[in-house]
Amino acid sequence: MSNPSLLILPGDGIGPEVMAEVRKVIDWFGRARGIRLDVSEDLVGGAAWDAHGTPLTDATMARAQAADAVLLGAVGGPKYDDLDFSVKPERGLLRLRKEMDLYANLRPAQCFEALADFSSLKRDVVAGLDIMIVRELTSGVYFGEPRGIVTENNERVGINTQRYTESEIARVARSAFELARRRQGRLCSMEKANVMESGVLWRQVVQELGEAEYPDVELSHMYADAGAMQLTRWPKQFDVIVTDNLFGDLLSDLAAMLTGSLGMLPSASLGAPMANGRPKAMYEPVHGSAPDIAGQGKANPIACILSFAMALRYSFDLGAEADRLEAAVNAVLASGLRTADLMGPEGGTPVGTAEMGDAILAELDKST
Ligand code: IPM
Ligand code: MG
């Protein structure tokens, strides 16, 4: 049998430098654990625009469709701000999500013990925090038609459409219920059913599915604005949260910051099962391309490394190896090493991107 395939798309900004650390981790698993992956690399975002005049070529799209998993760094940067909307770096990412039909975006917000004091909230509010936001990723206002900027009565009008079908709501809710079942058994669904019809339908469909198929999962509903408030007040009340594309975008940034740093958090975007039974999948750090620090060797590679851990768990069925990698990251943080984004009042040993990667490899060495 051939090895499982992984397509790496480093992208823009800090993407390439954090991905270089992931490649070291992948090599380590090959060397020390006999885990062989067919790794290939391609361009996305501004990097693809520079080379090919499009943020994602059809050839790259086809390679992503064929891969067992895709690992993406980050896209975008000020250099591309003036490009037409249709070819902006972000369109490459959105095309991957849409055409691979990656409808369930898993964004864990976990507070690493060593970083609990680094959060902008008090230690007892965040210590031990472990929540999972499931964001719908292929529909809603991000993709709804009609959209555009038109002229009406001599003025410009910007239009986007929030639109959800029943089946789109049900499939992402199902992913969230399944996750809740394997965690603490609690699911909170967030929408704005008080103002939006799409929210009314969202609430109904989630409620019906819960009653019919997941009576063992404790289901609650919250308006998304109240959800934002509750997330900052007492985040530990949540286990799994399921919400739409736009609310999920906002709430996941909020949840990420509770944990101390966006530079720590991975994500998985999953679609329907492939022939091998594993879901179609793309993994990416939650952080962006951070153009202000790109190319300086300062970026935190942990979110991207933990995204690879999620790939080990969800795409390659190697949960124990994912645990090993996550434990190595924890150990390095506990030892006090800090990239610039993690330098808080309590200090620590400042390190750069490559040193952080090497420290994680050293911990992995100890684990065998
Ligand atoms: C995210 C990002 C993207 C989004 C951008 C880069 C298109 O903010 O993944 O959260 O809005 O979905
Ligand atoms: Mg976002």
Coordinates of C-alpha atoms and ligand atoms in Angstrom, one line a residue:
M1 CA 0.0 0.0 0.0
S2 CA 1.2 3.5 -0.7
N3 CA 1.9 5.9 2.1
P4 CA -0.8 8.4 3.1
S5 CA -0.3 11.7 1.3
L6 CA 0.0 15.2 2.8
L7 CA 0.0 18.3 0.7
I8 CA 1.7 21.3 2.3
L9 CA 0.7 24.8 1.3
P10 CA 2.9 27.2 3.3
G11 CA 1.4 30.3 1.8
D12 CA 2.4 33.8 2.8
G13 CA 3.9 35.9 5.6
I14 CA 5.0 33.7 8.5
G15 CA 3.5 30.6 6.8
P16 CA 6.8 29.3 5.2
E17 CA 8.9 29.8 8.4
V18 CA 6.4 28.0 10.7
M19 CA 6.0 25.3 8.1
A20 CA 9.7 24.7 8.0
E21 CA 9.4 23.6 11.7
V22 CA 6.5 21.3 10.9
R23 CA 8.7 19.6 8.2
K24 CA 11.3 18.9 10.9
V25 CA 8.6 17.4 13.0
I26 CA 7.3 15.3 10.1
D27 CA 10.9 14.1 9.4
W28 CA 11.2 13.2 13.1
F29 CA 8.1 11.0 13.0
G30 CA 9.4 9.3 9.9
R31 CA 12.8 8.7 11.5
A32 CA 11.9 7.8 15.0
R33 CA 8.4 6.3 14.6
G34 CA 8.4 4.9 11.1
I35 CA 5.5 7.0 10.0
R36 CA 6.0 7.5 6.3
L37 CA 4.0 10.2 4.6
D38 CA 4.2 11.2 1.0
V39 CA 4.7 14.9 1.5
S40 CA 4.5 17.4 -1.4
E41 CA 4.4 21.2 -1.4
D42 CA 2.7 23.8 -3.5
L43 CA 1.7 27.5 -3.6
V44 CA -1.4 29.2 -2.3
G45 CA -2.4 32.8 -1.7
G46 CA -0.1 35.7 -2.5
A47 CA 2.7 33.3 -3.3
A48 CA 0.6 31.6 -6.0
W49 CA -0.5 35.0 -7.3
D50 CA 3.1 36.1 -7.6
A51 CA 4.0 32.9 -9.5
H52 CA 0.9 32.2 -11.5
G53 CA -1.4 35.3 -11.3
T54 CA -4.1 33.4 -9.3
P55 CA -4.3 32.6 -5.6
L56 CA -4.8 28.9 -6.4
T57 CA -4.2 27.2 -9.7
D58 CA -6.5 24.4 -10.9
A59 CA -3.6 22.1 -10.7
T60 CA -3.1 22.8 -7.0
M61 CA -6.8 22.5 -6.4
A62 CA -6.7 19.0 -8.0
R63 CA -3.7 18.0 -5.9
A64 CA -5.6 19.1 -2.8
Q65 CA -8.6 17.1 -3.8
A66 CA -6.4 14.0 -4.3
A67 CA -4.4 14.3 -1.0
D68 CA -5.3 12.4 2.2
A69 CA -4.8 15.7 4.0
V70 CA -3.8 19.3 3.3
L71 CA -1.7 21.4 5.8
L72 CA -1.9 25.2 5.1
G73 CA 0.2 27.9 6.7
A74 CA -1.4 31.3 6.2
V75 CA -2.5 33.6 3.4
G76 CA -2.5 37.3 2.7
G77 CA -0.4 40.4 3.3
P78 CA -0.4 44.2 2.6
K79 CA 1.3 43.6 -0.7
Y80 CA -1.9 42.2 -2.0
D81 CA -4.3 44.7 -0.5
D82 CA -5.0 46.5 -3.8
L83 CA -5.7 43.3 -5.8
D84 CA -9.2 42.8 -7.1
F85 CA -11.4 41.0 -4.6
S86 CA -11.7 38.0 -6.9
V87 CA -8.0 37.2 -6.8
K88 CA -7.1 38.2 -3.3
P89 CA -4.9 35.6 -1.4
E90 CA -7.9 34.8 0.8
R91 CA -9.9 33.6 -2.2
G92 CA -7.4 30.7 -2.6
L93 CA -8.2 29.6 1.0
L94 CA -11.9 30.0 0.5
R95 CA -11.8 28.1 -2.8
L96 CA -10.1 25.2 -1.0
R97 CA -12.7 25.1 1.7
K98 CA -15.6 25.4 -0.7
E99 CA -14.5 22.9 -3.4
M100 CA -13.3 20.3 -0.9
D101 CA -16.6 20.9 0.9
L102 CA -14.9 21.2 4.3
Y103 CA -18.1 22.1 6.2
A104 CA -17.0 21.4 9.8
N105 CA -14.2 23.6 11.1
L106 CA -12.9 22.4 14.5
R107 CA -11.2 25.1 16.5
P108 CA -10.1 24.0 19.9
A109 CA -9.4 26.6 22.5
Q110 CA -7.3 25.0 25.2
C111 CA -5.4 26.8 27.9
F112 CA -1.9 25.5 28.3
E113 CA -1.1 25.3 32.0
A114 CA 2.2 27.1 31.6
L115 CA 0.4 30.0 29.9
A116 CA -2.6 30.5 32.2
D117 CA -1.1 33.7 33.6
F118 CA -0.6 35.0 30.1
S119 CA -4.3 35.3 29.3
S120 CA -6.0 38.8 29.6
L121 CA -8.5 37.1 32.0
K122 CA -7.8 35.9 35.5
R123 CA -6.0 32.6 36.0
D124 CA -9.0 30.9 37.6
V125 CA -11.3 31.8 34.7
V126 CA -9.0 30.2 32.1
A127 CA -6.8 27.6 33.8
G128 CA -7.8 24.1 32.5
L129 CA -10.0 25.6 29.8
D130 CA -10.8 23.1 27.0
I131 CA -13.5 24.0 24.6
M132 CA -14.1 23.2 21.0
I133 CA -15.8 25.6 18.6
V134 CA -17.3 23.9 15.5
R135 CA -17.7 26.6 12.9
E136 CA -19.8 25.9 9.7
L137 CA -17.3 26.7 6.9
T138 CA -18.8 26.4 3.5
S139 CA -22.0 28.4 3.5
G140 CA -23.7 31.3 5.2
V141 CA -22.9 35.0 4.5
Y142 CA -19.4 34.1 3.3
F143 CA -20.8 32.4 0.2
G144 CA -24.5 33.4 -0.1
E145 CA -25.9 34.9 -3.3
P146 CA -26.7 37.6 -4.3
R147 CA -23.5 39.4 -3.3
G148 CA -21.6 42.4 -4.6
I149 CA -21.5 46.2 -4.7
V150 CA -24.2 47.6 -7.0
T151 CA -25.5 51.1 -7.6
E152 CA -29.1 51.9 -6.6
N153 CA -30.6 55.4 -6.6
N154 CA -27.3 57.0 -7.3
E155 CA -25.5 55.4 -4.4
R156 CA -23.5 52.2 -3.9
V157 CA -25.0 49.4 -2.0
G158 CA -22.9 46.5 -0.6
I159 CA -24.7 43.2 -0.5
N160 CA -24.1 39.8 1.1
T161 CA -26.6 37.1 1.8
Q162 CA -26.9 34.9 4.9
R163 CA -28.4 31.6 3.6
Y164 CA -28.5 28.2 5.2
T165 CA -30.3 25.1 4.0
E166 CA -31.5 22.5 6.4
S167 CA -29.0 19.9 5.2
E168 CA -26.1 22.3 5.6
I169 CA -27.2 23.0 9.2
A170 CA -27.8 19.3 10.0
R171 CA -24.4 18.0 8.8
V172 CA -22.3 20.5 10.8
A173 CA -24.6 20.0 13.8
R174 CA -24.0 16.2 13.5
S175 CA -20.2 16.7 13.5
A176 CA -20.6 18.8 16.7
F177 CA -22.9 16.3 18.4
E178 CA -20.5 13.5 17.6
L179 CA -17.6 15.5 19.1
A180 CA -19.6 16.4 22.2
R181 CA -20.4 12.7 22.7
R182 CA -16.6 11.9 22.8
R183 CA -15.9 14.9 25.1
Q184 CA -18.0 16.1 28.1
G185 CA -21.4 15.5 26.4
R186 CA -22.5 19.1 26.2
L187 CA -23.3 21.1 23.1
C188 CA -24.3 24.8 22.9
S189 CA -25.6 26.1 19.6
M190 CA -25.3 29.8 18.9
E191 CA -27.2 32.0 16.4
K192 CA -29.3 35.1 16.3
A193 CA -32.8 33.5 16.2
N194 CA -34.1 36.8 17.7
V195 CA -33.4 38.7 14.5
M196 CA -32.5 36.3 11.6
E197 CA -34.7 33.7 9.9
S198 CA -31.6 31.7 9.2
G199 CA -31.1 31.7 12.9
V200 CA -34.6 30.5 13.6
L201 CA -34.1 27.6 11.2
W202 CA -30.7 26.9 12.6
R203 CA -32.1 26.5 16.1
Q204 CA -35.0 24.3 14.9
V205 CA -32.8 21.9 12.9
V206 CA -30.2 21.5 15.7
Q207 CA -33.0 21.0 18.3
E208 CA -34.7 18.3 16.1
L209 CA -31.5 16.5 15.4
G210 CA -30.6 16.5 19.1
E211 CA -34.0 15.1 20.1
A212 CA -34.0 12.5 17.4
E213 CA -30.5 11.2 17.5
Y214 CA -28.5 12.6 20.4
P215 CA -30.7 12.5 23.5
D216 CA -27.6 11.7 25.5
V217 CA -26.0 15.0 24.6
E218 CA -27.0 18.0 26.8
L219 CA -28.1 20.6 24.2
S220 CA -28.5 24.3 24.9
H221 CA -29.1 27.4 22.6
M222 CA -27.7 30.9 23.0
Y223 CA -27.9 34.1 21.0
A224 CA -24.4 34.6 19.6
D225 CA -23.9 38.0 21.2
A226 CA -24.8 36.6 24.6
G227 CA -22.5 33.7 23.7
A228 CA -19.6 36.2 23.3
M229 CA -20.4 37.7 26.6
Q230 CA -20.6 34.3 28.4
L231 CA -17.3 33.2 26.7
T232 CA -15.5 36.1 28.3
R233 CA -17.4 35.8 31.7
W234 CA -17.0 32.1 32.4
P235 CA -15.7 30.1 29.4
K236 CA -15.5 26.9 31.3
Q237 CA -19.3 26.5 31.2
F238 CA -18.9 25.4 27.5
D239 CA -17.8 22.0 26.1
V240 CA -18.6 22.1 22.4
I241 CA -20.1 25.2 20.6
V242 CA -21.6 24.9 17.2
T243 CA -22.3 28.1 15.1
D244 CA -22.4 29.5 11.6
N245 CA -19.6 30.7 9.4
L246 CA -19.4 34.4 10.4
F247 CA -20.3 34.0 14.1
G248 CA -17.8 31.2 14.2
D249 CA -15.1 33.4 12.7
L250 CA -15.6 36.0 15.5
L251 CA -16.2 33.7 18.4
S252 CA -13.2 31.5 17.6
D253 CA -10.9 34.5 17.6
L254 CA -12.4 35.5 21.0
A255 CA -12.0 32.0 22.4
A256 CA -8.4 31.8 21.1
M257 CA -7.4 34.9 22.9
L258 CA -8.7 33.6 26.2
T259 CA -6.0 31.0 26.1
G260 CA -3.2 33.6 25.9
S261 CA -2.1 33.6 22.3
L262 CA -3.5 33.1 18.8
G263 CA 0.0 31.6 18.1
M264 CA -0.9 28.5 19.9
L265 CA -4.1 27.3 18.3
P266 CA -4.6 24.7 15.5
S267 CA -7.7 24.0 13.5
A268 CA -9.1 21.2 11.4
S269 CA -11.6 21.6 8.5
L270 CA -13.3 18.4 7.8
G271 CA -15.7 17.2 5.1
A272 CA -17.4 14.0 4.1
P273 CA -15.6 10.7 4.4
M274 CA -13.4 9.6 1.5
A275 CA -13.1 6.1 0.1
N276 CA -10.7 5.2 2.9
G277 CA -13.3 6.2 5.5
R278 CA -11.3 9.2 6.8
P279 CA -12.8 12.7 6.2
K280 CA -11.5 15.0 3.5
A281 CA -9.4 17.4 5.6
M282 CA -7.4 20.5 5.7
Y283 CA -5.5 21.6 8.8
E284 CA -4.4 25.2 9.5
P285 CA -3.3 27.4 12.4
V286 CA -5.9 29.8 13.5
H287 CA -3.4 32.7 13.3
G288 CA -3.0 34.7 10.1
S289 CA 0.1 35.5 8.0
A290 CA 1.4 38.2 10.5
P291 CA 3.2 40.2 7.8
D292 CA 4.6 42.6 10.5
I293 CA 6.9 39.8 11.8
A294 CA 7.3 37.7 8.7
G295 CA 10.8 36.6 7.7
Q296 CA 12.3 37.6 11.0
G297 CA 12.4 34.1 12.6
K298 CA 10.2 35.3 15.5
A299 CA 6.9 33.6 14.7
N300 CA 5.5 30.9 17.0
P301 CA 5.4 27.6 15.1
I302 CA 3.3 25.8 17.8
A303 CA -0.2 26.4 16.2
C304 CA 1.1 24.9 12.9
I305 CA 2.8 22.0 14.7
L306 CA -0.4 21.3 16.6
S307 CA -2.3 21.5 13.3
F308 CA -0.1 18.6 12.2
A309 CA -1.0 16.8 15.4
M310 CA -4.7 17.2 14.5
A311 CA -3.8 15.6 11.1
L312 CA -2.2 12.7 12.8
R313 CA -5.4 12.2 14.9
Y314 CA -8.2 12.8 12.4
S315 CA -6.6 11.9 9.0
F316 CA -4.0 9.3 9.8
D317 CA -5.6 7.5 12.7
L318 CA -2.5 8.1 14.9
G319 CA -4.1 9.5 18.0
A320 CA -1.4 8.2 20.3
E321 CA 1.3 9.9 18.1
A322 CA -0.8 13.1 18.2
D323 CA -0.8 12.8 22.1
R324 CA 3.0 12.4 22.0
L325 CA 3.4 15.6 20.0
E326 CA 1.0 17.6 22.1
A327 CA 2.8 16.4 25.3
A328 CA 6.1 17.5 23.8
V329 CA 4.7 21.0 23.2
N330 CA 3.4 21.1 26.7
A331 CA 6.7 20.1 28.1
V332 CA 8.6 22.8 26.2
L333 CA 6.2 25.5 27.4
A334 CA 6.5 24.2 31.0
S335 CA 10.3 24.5 30.7
G336 CA 9.8 28.2 30.1
L337 CA 10.7 28.7 26.4
R338 CA 8.7 31.5 24.9
T339 CA 8.4 33.0 21.4
A340 CA 7.9 36.7 21.3
D341 CA 4.1 36.4 21.3
L342 CA 4.2 34.5 24.6
M343 CA 6.5 36.9 26.4
G344 CA 4.3 38.1 29.3
P345 CA 5.0 39.8 32.6
E346 CA 6.1 36.5 34.1
G347 CA 9.1 36.4 31.7
G348 CA 10.5 33.2 30.3
T349 CA 13.4 32.3 28.0
P350 CA 13.0 34.1 24.7
V351 CA 13.4 31.9 21.6
G352 CA 12.9 32.2 17.9
T353 CA 10.9 30.1 15.5
A354 CA 13.6 27.5 14.8
E355 CA 14.8 27.2 18.4
M356 CA 11.2 26.5 19.5
G357 CA 10.9 23.8 16.8
D358 CA 14.3 22.3 17.9
A359 CA 13.1 22.2 21.5
I360 CA 10.0 20.3 20.6
L361 CA 12.1 17.8 18.7
A362 CA 14.3 17.4 21.7
E363 CA 11.2 16.6 23.8
L364 CA 10.0 14.2 21.2
D365 CA 13.4 12.4 21.4
K366 CA 12.9 12.0 25.2
S367 CA 9.5 10.4 24.5
T368 CA 10.7 7.3 22.8
Ligands
IPM1 C1 -10.2 32.5 9.5 C2 -9.8 33.7 8.7 C3 -10.4 33.6 7.3 C4 -11.9 33.7 7.5 C5 -9.9 34.7 6.3 C6 -8.4 34.7 6.1 C7 -10.6 34.4 4.9 O1 -10.2 34.9 9.4 O2 -9.9 31.4 9.0 O3 -10.7 32.6 10.6 O4 -12.5 34.7 7.6 O5 -12.5 32.6 7.5
MG2 MG -10.9 34.5 11.4

